[in-house]
mmCIF file of C-alpha atoms in Angstrom:
data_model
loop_
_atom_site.group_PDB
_atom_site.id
_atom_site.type_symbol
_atom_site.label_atom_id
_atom_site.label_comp_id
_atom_site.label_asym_id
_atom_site.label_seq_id
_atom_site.Cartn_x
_atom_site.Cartn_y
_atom_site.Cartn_z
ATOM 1 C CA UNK A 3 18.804 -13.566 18.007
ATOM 2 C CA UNK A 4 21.015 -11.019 16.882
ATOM 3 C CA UNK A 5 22.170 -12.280 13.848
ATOM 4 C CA UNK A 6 18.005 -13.423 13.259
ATOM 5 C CA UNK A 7 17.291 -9.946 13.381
ATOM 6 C CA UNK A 8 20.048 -8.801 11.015
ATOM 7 C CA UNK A 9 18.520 -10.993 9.204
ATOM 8 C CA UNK A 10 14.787 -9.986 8.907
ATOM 9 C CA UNK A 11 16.330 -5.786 8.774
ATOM 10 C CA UNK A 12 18.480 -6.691 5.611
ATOM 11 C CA UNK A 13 15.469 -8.801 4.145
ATOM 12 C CA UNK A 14 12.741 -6.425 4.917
ATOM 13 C CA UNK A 15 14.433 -3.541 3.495
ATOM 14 C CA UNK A 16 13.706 -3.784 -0.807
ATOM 15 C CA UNK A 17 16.720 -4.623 -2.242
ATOM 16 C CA UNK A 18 15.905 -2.831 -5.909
ATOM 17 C CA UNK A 19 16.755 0.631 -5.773
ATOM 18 C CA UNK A 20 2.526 9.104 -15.026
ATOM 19 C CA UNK A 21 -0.277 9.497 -15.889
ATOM 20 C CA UNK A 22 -1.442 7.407 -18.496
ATOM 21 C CA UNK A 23 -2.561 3.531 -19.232
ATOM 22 C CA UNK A 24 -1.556 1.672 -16.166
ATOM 23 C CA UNK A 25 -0.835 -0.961 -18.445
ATOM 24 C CA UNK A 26 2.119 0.613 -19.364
ATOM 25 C CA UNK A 27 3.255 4.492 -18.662
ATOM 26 C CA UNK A 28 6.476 6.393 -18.941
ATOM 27 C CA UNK A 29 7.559 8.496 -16.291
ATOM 28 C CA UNK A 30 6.480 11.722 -15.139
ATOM 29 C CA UNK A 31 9.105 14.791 -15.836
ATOM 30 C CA UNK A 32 11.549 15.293 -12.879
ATOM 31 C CA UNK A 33 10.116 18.866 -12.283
ATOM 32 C CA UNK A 34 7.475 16.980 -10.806
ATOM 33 C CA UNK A 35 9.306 14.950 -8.153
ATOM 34 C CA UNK A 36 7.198 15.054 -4.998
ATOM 35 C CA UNK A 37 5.212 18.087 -4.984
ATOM 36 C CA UNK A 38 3.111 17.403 -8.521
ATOM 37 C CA UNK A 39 2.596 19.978 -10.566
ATOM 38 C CA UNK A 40 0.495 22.512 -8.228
ATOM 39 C CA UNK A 41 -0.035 21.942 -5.279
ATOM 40 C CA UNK A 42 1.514 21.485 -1.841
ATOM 41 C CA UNK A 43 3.662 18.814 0.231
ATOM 42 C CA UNK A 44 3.788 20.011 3.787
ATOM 43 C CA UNK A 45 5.548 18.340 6.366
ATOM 44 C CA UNK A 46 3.376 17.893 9.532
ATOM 45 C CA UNK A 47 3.060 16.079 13.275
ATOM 46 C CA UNK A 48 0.068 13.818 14.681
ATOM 47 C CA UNK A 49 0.252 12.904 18.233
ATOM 48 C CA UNK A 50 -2.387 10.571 20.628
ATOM 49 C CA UNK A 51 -2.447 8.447 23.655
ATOM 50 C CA UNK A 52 -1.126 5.525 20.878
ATOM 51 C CA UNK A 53 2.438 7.357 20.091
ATOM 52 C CA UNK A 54 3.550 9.957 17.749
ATOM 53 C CA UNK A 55 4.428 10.332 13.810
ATOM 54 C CA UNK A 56 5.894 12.936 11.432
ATOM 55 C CA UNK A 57 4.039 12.904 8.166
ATOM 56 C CA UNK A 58 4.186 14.905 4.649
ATOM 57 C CA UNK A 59 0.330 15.818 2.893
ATOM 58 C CA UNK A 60 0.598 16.634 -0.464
ATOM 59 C CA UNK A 61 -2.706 18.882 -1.170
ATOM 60 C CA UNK A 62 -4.513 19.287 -4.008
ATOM 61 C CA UNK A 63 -4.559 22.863 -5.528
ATOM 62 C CA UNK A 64 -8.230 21.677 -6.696
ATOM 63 C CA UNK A 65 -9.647 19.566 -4.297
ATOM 64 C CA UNK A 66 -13.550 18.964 -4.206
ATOM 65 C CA UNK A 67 -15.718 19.741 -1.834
ATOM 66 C CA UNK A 68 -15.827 16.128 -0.610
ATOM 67 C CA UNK A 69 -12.131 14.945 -1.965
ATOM 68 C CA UNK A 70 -10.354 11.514 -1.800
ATOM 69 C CA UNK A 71 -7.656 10.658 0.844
ATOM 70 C CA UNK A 72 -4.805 7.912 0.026
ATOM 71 C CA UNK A 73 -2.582 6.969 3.002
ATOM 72 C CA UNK A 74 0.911 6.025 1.908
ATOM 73 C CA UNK A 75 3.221 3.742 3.786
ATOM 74 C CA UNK A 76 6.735 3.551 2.476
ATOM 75 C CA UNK A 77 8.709 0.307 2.715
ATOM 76 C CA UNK A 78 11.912 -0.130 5.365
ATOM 77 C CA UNK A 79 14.750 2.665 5.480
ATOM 78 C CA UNK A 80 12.693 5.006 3.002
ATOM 79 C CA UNK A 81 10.643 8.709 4.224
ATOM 80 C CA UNK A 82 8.195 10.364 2.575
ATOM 81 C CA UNK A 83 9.780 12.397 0.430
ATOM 82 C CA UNK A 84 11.640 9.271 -1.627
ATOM 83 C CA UNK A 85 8.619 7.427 -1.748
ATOM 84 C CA UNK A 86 6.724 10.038 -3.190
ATOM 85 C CA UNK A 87 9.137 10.767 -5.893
ATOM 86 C CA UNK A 88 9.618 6.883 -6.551
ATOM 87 C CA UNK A 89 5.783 6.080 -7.127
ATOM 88 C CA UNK A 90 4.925 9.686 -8.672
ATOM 89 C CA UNK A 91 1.181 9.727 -6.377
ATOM 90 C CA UNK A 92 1.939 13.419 -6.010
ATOM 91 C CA UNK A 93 1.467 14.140 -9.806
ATOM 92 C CA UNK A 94 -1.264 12.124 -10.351
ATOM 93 C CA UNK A 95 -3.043 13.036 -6.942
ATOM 94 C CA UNK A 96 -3.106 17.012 -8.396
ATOM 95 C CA UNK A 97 -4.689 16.116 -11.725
ATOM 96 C CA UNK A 98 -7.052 13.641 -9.706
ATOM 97 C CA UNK A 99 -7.519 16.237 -7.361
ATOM 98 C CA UNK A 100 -6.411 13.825 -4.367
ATOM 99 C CA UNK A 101 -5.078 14.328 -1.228
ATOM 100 C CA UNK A 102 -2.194 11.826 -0.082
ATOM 101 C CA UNK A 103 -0.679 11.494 3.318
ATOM 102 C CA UNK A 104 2.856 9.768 3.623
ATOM 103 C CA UNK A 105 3.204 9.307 7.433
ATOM 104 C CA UNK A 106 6.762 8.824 8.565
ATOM 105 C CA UNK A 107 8.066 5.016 10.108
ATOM 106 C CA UNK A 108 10.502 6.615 13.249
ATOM 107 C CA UNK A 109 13.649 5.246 14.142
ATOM 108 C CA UNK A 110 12.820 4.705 17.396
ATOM 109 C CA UNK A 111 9.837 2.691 16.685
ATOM 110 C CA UNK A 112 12.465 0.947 14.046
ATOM 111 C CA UNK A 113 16.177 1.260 13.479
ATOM 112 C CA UNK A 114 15.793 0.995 9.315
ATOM 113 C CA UNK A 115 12.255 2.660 9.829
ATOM 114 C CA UNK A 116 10.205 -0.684 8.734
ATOM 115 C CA UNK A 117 6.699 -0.396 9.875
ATOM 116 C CA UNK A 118 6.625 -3.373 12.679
ATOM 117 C CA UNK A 119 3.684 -5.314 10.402
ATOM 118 C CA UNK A 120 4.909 -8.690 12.250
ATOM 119 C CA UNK A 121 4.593 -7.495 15.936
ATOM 120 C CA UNK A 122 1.380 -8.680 17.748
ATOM 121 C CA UNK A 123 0.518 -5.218 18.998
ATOM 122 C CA UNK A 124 1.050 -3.292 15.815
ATOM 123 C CA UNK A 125 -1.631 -5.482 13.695
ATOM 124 C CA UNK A 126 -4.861 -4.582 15.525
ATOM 125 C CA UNK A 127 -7.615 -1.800 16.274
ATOM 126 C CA UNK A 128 -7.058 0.093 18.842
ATOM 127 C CA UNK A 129 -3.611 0.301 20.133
ATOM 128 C CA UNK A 130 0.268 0.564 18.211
ATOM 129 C CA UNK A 131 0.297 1.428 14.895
ATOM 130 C CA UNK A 132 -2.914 0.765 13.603
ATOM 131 C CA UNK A 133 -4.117 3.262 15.857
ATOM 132 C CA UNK A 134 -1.716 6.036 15.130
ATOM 133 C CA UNK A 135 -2.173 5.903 11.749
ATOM 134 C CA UNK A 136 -5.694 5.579 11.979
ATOM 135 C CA UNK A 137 -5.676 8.418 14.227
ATOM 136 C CA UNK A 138 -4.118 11.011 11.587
ATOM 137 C CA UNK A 139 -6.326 9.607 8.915
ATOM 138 C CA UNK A 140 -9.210 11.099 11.408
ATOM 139 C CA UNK A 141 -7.052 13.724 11.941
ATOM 140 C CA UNK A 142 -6.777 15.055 8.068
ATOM 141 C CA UNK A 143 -10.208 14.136 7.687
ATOM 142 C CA UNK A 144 -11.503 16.957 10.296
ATOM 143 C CA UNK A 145 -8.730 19.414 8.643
ATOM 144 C CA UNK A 146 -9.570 19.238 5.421
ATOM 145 C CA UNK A 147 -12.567 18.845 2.848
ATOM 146 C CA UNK A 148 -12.239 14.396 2.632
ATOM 147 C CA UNK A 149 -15.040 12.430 1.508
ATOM 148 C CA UNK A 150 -15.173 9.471 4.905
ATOM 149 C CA UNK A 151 -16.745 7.648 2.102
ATOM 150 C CA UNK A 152 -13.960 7.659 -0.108
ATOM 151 C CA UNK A 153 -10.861 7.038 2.067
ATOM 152 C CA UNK A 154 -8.160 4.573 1.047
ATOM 153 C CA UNK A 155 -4.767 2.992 2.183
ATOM 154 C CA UNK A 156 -1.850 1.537 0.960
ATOM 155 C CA UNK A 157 1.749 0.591 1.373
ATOM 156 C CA UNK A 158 5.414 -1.263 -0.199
ATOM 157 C CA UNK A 159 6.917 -4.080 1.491
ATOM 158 C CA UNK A 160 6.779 -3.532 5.179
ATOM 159 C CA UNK A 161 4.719 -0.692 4.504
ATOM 160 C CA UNK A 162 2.414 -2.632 1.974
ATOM 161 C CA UNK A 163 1.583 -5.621 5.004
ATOM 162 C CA UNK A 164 1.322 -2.661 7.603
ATOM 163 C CA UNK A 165 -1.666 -1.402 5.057
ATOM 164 C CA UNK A 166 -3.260 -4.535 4.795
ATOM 165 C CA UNK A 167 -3.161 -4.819 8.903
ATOM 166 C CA UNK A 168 -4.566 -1.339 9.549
ATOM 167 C CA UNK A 169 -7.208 -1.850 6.668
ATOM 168 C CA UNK A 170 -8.944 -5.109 8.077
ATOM 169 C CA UNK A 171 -8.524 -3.558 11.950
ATOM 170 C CA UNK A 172 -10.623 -0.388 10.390
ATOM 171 C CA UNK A 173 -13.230 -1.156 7.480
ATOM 172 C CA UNK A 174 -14.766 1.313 8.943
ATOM 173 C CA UNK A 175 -12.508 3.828 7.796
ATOM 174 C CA UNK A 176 -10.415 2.530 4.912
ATOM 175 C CA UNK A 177 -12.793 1.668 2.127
ATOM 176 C CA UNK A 178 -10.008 -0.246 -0.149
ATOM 177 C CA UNK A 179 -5.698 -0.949 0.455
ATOM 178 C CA UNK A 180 -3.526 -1.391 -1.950
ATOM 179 C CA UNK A 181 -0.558 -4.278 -1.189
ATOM 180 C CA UNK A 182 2.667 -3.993 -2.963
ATOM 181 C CA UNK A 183 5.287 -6.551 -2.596
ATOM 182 C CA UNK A 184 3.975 -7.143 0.798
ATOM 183 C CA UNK A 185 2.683 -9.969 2.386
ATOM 184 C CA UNK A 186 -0.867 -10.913 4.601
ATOM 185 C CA UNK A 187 -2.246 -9.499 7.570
ATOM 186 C CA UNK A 188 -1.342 -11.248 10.594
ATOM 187 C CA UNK A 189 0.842 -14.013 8.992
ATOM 188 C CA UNK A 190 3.733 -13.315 11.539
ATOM 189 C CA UNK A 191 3.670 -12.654 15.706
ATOM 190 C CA UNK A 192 8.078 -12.164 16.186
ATOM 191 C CA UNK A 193 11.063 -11.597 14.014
ATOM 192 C CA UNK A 194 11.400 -15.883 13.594
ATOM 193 C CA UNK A 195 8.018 -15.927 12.015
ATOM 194 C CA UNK A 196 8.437 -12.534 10.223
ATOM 195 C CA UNK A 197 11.710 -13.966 8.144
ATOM 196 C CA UNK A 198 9.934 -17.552 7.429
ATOM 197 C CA UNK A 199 6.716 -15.760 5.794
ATOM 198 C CA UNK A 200 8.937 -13.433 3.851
ATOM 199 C CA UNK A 201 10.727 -16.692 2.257
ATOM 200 C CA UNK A 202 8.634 -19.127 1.949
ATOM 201 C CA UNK A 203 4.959 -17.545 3.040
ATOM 202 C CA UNK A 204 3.292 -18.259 6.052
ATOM 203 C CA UNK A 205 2.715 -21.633 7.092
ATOM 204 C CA UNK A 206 -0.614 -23.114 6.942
ATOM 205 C CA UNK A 207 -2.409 -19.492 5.698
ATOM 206 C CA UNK A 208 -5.362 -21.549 4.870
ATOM 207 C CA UNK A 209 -6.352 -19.448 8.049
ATOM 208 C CA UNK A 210 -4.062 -16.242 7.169
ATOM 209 C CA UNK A 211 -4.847 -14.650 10.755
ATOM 210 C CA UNK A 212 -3.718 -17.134 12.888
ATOM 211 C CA UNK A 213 -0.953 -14.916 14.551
ATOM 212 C CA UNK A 214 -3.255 -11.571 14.189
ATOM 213 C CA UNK A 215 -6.519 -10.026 14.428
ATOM 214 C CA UNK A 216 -9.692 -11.834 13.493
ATOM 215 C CA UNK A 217 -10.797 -11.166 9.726
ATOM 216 C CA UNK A 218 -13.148 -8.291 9.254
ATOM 217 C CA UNK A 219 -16.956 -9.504 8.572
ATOM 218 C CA UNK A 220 -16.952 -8.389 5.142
ATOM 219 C CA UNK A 221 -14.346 -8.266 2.245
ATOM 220 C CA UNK A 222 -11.804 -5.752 2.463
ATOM 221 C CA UNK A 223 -11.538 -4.412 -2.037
ATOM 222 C CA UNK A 224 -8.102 -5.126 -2.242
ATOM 223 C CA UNK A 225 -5.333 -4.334 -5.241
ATOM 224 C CA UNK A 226 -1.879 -6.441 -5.339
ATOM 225 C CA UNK A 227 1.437 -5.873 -6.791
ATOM 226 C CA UNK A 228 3.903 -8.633 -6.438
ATOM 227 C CA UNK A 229 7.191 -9.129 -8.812
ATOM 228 C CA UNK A 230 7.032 -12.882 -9.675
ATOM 229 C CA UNK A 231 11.379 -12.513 -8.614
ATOM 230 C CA UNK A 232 10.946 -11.117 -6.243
ATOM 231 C CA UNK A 233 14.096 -12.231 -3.602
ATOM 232 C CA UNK A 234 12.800 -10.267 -0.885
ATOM 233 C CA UNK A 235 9.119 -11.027 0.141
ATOM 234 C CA UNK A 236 8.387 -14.203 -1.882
ATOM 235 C CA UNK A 237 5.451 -14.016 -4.148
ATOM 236 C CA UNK A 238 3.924 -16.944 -2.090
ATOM 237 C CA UNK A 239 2.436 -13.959 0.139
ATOM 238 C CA UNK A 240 0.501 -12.466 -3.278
ATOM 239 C CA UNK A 241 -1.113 -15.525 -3.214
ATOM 240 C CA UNK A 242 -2.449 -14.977 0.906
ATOM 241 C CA UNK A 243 -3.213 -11.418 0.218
ATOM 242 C CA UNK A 244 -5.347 -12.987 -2.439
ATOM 243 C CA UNK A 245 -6.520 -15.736 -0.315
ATOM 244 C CA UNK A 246 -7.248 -12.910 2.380
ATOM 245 C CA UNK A 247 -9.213 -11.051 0.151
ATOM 246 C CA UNK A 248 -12.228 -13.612 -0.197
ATOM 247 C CA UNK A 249 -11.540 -14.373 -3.852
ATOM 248 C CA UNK A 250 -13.247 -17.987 -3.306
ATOM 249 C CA UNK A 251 -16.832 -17.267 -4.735
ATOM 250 C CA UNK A 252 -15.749 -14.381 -6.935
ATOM 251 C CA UNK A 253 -15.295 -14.669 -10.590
ATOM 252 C CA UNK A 254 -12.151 -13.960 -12.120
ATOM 253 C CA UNK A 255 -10.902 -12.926 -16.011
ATOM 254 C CA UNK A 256 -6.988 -12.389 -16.314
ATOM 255 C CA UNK A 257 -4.937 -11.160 -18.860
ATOM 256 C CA UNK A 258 -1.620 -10.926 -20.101
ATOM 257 C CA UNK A 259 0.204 -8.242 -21.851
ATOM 258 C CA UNK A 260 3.405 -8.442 -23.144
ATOM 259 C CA UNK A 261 5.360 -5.770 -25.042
ATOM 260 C CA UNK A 262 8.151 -2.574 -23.835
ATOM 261 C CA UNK A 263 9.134 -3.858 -20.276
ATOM 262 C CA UNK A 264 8.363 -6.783 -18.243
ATOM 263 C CA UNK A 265 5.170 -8.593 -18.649
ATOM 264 C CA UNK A 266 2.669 -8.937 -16.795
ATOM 265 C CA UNK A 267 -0.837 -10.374 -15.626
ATOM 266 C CA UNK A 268 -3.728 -8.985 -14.016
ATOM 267 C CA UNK A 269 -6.357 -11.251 -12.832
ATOM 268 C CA UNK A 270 -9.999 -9.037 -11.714
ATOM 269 C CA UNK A 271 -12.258 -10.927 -9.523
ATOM 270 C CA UNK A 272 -15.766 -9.805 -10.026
ATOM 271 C CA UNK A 273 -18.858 -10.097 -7.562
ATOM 272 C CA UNK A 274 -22.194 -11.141 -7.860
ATOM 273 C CA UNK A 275 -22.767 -7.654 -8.969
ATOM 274 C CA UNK A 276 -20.617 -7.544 -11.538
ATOM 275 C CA UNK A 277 -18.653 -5.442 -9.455
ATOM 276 C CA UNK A 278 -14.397 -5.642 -9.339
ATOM 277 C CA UNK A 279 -13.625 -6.029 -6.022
ATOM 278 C CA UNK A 280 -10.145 -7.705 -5.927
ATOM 279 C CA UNK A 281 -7.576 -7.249 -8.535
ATOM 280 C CA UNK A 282 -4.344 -9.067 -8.789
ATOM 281 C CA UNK A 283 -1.146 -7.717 -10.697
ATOM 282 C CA UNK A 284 1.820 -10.487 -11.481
ATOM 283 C CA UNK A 285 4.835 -8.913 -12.910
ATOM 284 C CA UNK A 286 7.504 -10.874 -14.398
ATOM 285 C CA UNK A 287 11.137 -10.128 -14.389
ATOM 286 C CA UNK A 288 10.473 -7.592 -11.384
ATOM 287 C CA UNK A 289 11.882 -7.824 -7.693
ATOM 288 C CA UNK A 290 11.325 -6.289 -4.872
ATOM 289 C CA UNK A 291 10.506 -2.543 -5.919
ATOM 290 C CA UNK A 292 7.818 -0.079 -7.243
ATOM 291 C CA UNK A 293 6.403 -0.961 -10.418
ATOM 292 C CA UNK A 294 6.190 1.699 -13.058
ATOM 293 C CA UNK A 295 8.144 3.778 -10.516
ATOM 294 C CA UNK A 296 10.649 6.555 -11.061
ATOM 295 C CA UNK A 297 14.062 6.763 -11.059
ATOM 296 C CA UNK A 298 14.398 9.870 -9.063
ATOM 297 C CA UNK A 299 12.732 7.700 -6.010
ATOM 298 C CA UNK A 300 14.457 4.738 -4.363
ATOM 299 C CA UNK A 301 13.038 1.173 -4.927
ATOM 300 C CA UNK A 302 11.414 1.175 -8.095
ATOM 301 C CA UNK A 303 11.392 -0.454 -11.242
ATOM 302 C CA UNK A 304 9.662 1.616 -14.251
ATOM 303 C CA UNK A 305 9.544 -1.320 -16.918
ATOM 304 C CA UNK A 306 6.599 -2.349 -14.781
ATOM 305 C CA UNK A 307 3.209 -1.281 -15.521
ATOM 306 C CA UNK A 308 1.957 1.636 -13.456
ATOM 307 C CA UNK A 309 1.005 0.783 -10.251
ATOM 308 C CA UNK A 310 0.237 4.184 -8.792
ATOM 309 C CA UNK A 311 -2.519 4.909 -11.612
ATOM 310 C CA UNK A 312 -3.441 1.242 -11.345
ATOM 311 C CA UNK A 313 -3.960 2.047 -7.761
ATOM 312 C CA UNK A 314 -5.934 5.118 -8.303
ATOM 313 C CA UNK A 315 -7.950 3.794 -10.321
ATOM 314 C CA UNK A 316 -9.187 0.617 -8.612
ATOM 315 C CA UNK A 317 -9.816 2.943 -5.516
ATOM 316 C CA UNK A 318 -12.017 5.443 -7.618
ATOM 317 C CA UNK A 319 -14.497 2.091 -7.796
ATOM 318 C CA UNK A 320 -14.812 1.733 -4.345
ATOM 319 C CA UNK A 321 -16.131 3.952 -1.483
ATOM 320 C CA UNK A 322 -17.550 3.097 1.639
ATOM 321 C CA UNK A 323 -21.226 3.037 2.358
ATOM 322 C CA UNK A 324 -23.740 4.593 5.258
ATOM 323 C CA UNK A 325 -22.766 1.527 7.259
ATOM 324 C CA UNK A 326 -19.180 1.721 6.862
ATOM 325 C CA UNK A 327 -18.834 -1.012 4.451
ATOM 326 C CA UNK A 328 -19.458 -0.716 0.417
#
């Protein structure tokens, strides 16, 4: 068992070390690095019955009245700080006029601070995880001016499946997640099963919550990020995010672009509405890291197209309605 959960610490932890088009942006200047440009990054505690986190807000110097909230989880033995420098959020949350919240994985809820995404009592409502991190969303939401309607979550790696957990426990709250180089909510129950879906994806995700929660009543807007080499999480699990999302029924236009960096394609599934409710990025030539990322953060990769603005943008479509759901 020991040398199984060697294994599953070394694997979970990525292995890679704007604004503008999302297709395709250079980075921010350093100056910028996880403050923005204005604004402030303050480091702060939430505690409730379910445990207790450290997190960093980075506050808009020109918020609306009724302003956007992104939660950020960072991926395995990564804090706040780095993975706000590595994706640049801060920079584009001040022009945006966002507020982001980067809660902090502890070491003694993980040795290389990986959110537990594959233990049983960290994937639902109510209790572990979920529930802290649903509980300083809440929190942050009675501190400062947040639109409830316009509240969003997302995450890398271990943080990216620990997104897509807390998401489908709380539509409610969260009214899109972002997934990057993550991998399906509830596709693992124990370190064993944890290891297998990040090689080879889960088995049988035909009914992707087998080992977790039962799938929320309606569809969860979701935006994915997966590097097509990605040696870490296998880009199997892009496709059971997708899956997960309800895609079946939708209709979907891709594209490829190919030019400065790595290619890529994004697929956008549209509803009955016309609506874009799911959208899927494929990036080839990229691993296990941030895509369009900076240099002064760990695990990124900045020949990728921009997957914070891509992010930001696909969340400005989507808000949650009177009933909790869009």
């Amino acid at each position: 068992m020991r040398e199984v959960v060697g294994q599953v610490v070394r694997g979970l932890a990525p292995v890679l070390k704007g604004l503008g088009n999302p297709l395709r942006s250079p980075a921010p200047p350093p100056a910028d690095r996880a403050g923005g440009t204005g604004g402030r990054f303050v480091s702060l505690t939430h505690a409730e019955p379910a445990g207790t986190r450290e997190y960093k807000l980075f506050i808009p110097s020109h918020p609306d009245r009724a302003a956007p909230l992104i939660v950020m989880l960072h991926g395995c033995t990564q804090n706040p700080d780095d993975f706000a420098a590595g994706t640049g959020m801060n920079t584009l949350a001040e022009r945006a006029g966002v507020f982001v919240a980067y809660p902090a994985q502890s070491r003694q809820a993980h040795a290389q601070r990986c959110w537990n995404w594959y233990e049983p009592r960290d994937q639902g409502r109510g209790a572990g995880e979920p529930a802290i991190i649903a509980g300083l969303t809440r929190a942050i939401m009675a501190e400062h001016p947040i639109d409830p309607a316009r509240v969003y979550i997302a995450g890398l790696s271990a943080g990216g499946a620990a997104a897509l957990n807390i998401a489908r426990a709380y539509p409610d709250l969260y009214a899109a997640v972002g997934v990057h180089s993550g991998l399906a909510a509830g596709c693992a129950r124990d370190l064993g099963s944890a290891l297998m879906a990040m090689q080879v994806g889960a088995p049988g995700l035909g009914a992707p919550t087998a080992f977790g929660t039962p799938a929320p009543a309606t569809r969860v807007p979701t935006i994915i990020f997966h590097g097509e080499d990605d040696g870490t999480v296998s880009v199997r699990n892009a496709d059971q995010v997708l899956a997960q999302a309800k895609v079946a029924g939708l209709t979907p236009r891709s594209e490829t672009f190919e030019g400065r960096g790595h290619p890529f394609t994004r697929t956008r599934y549209r509803d009955e509405a016309g609506r874009v409710v799911v959208e899927d990025w494929r990036v080839r030539g990229a691993g296990h890291a941030w895509s369009g990322g900076r240099p002064d953060g760990s695990y990124t990769d900045p020949e990728g197209p921009d997957a914070s603005r891509a992010m930001l943008d696909f969340f400005a479509e989507h808000r949650l309605g009177p009933a909790g759901r869009p």
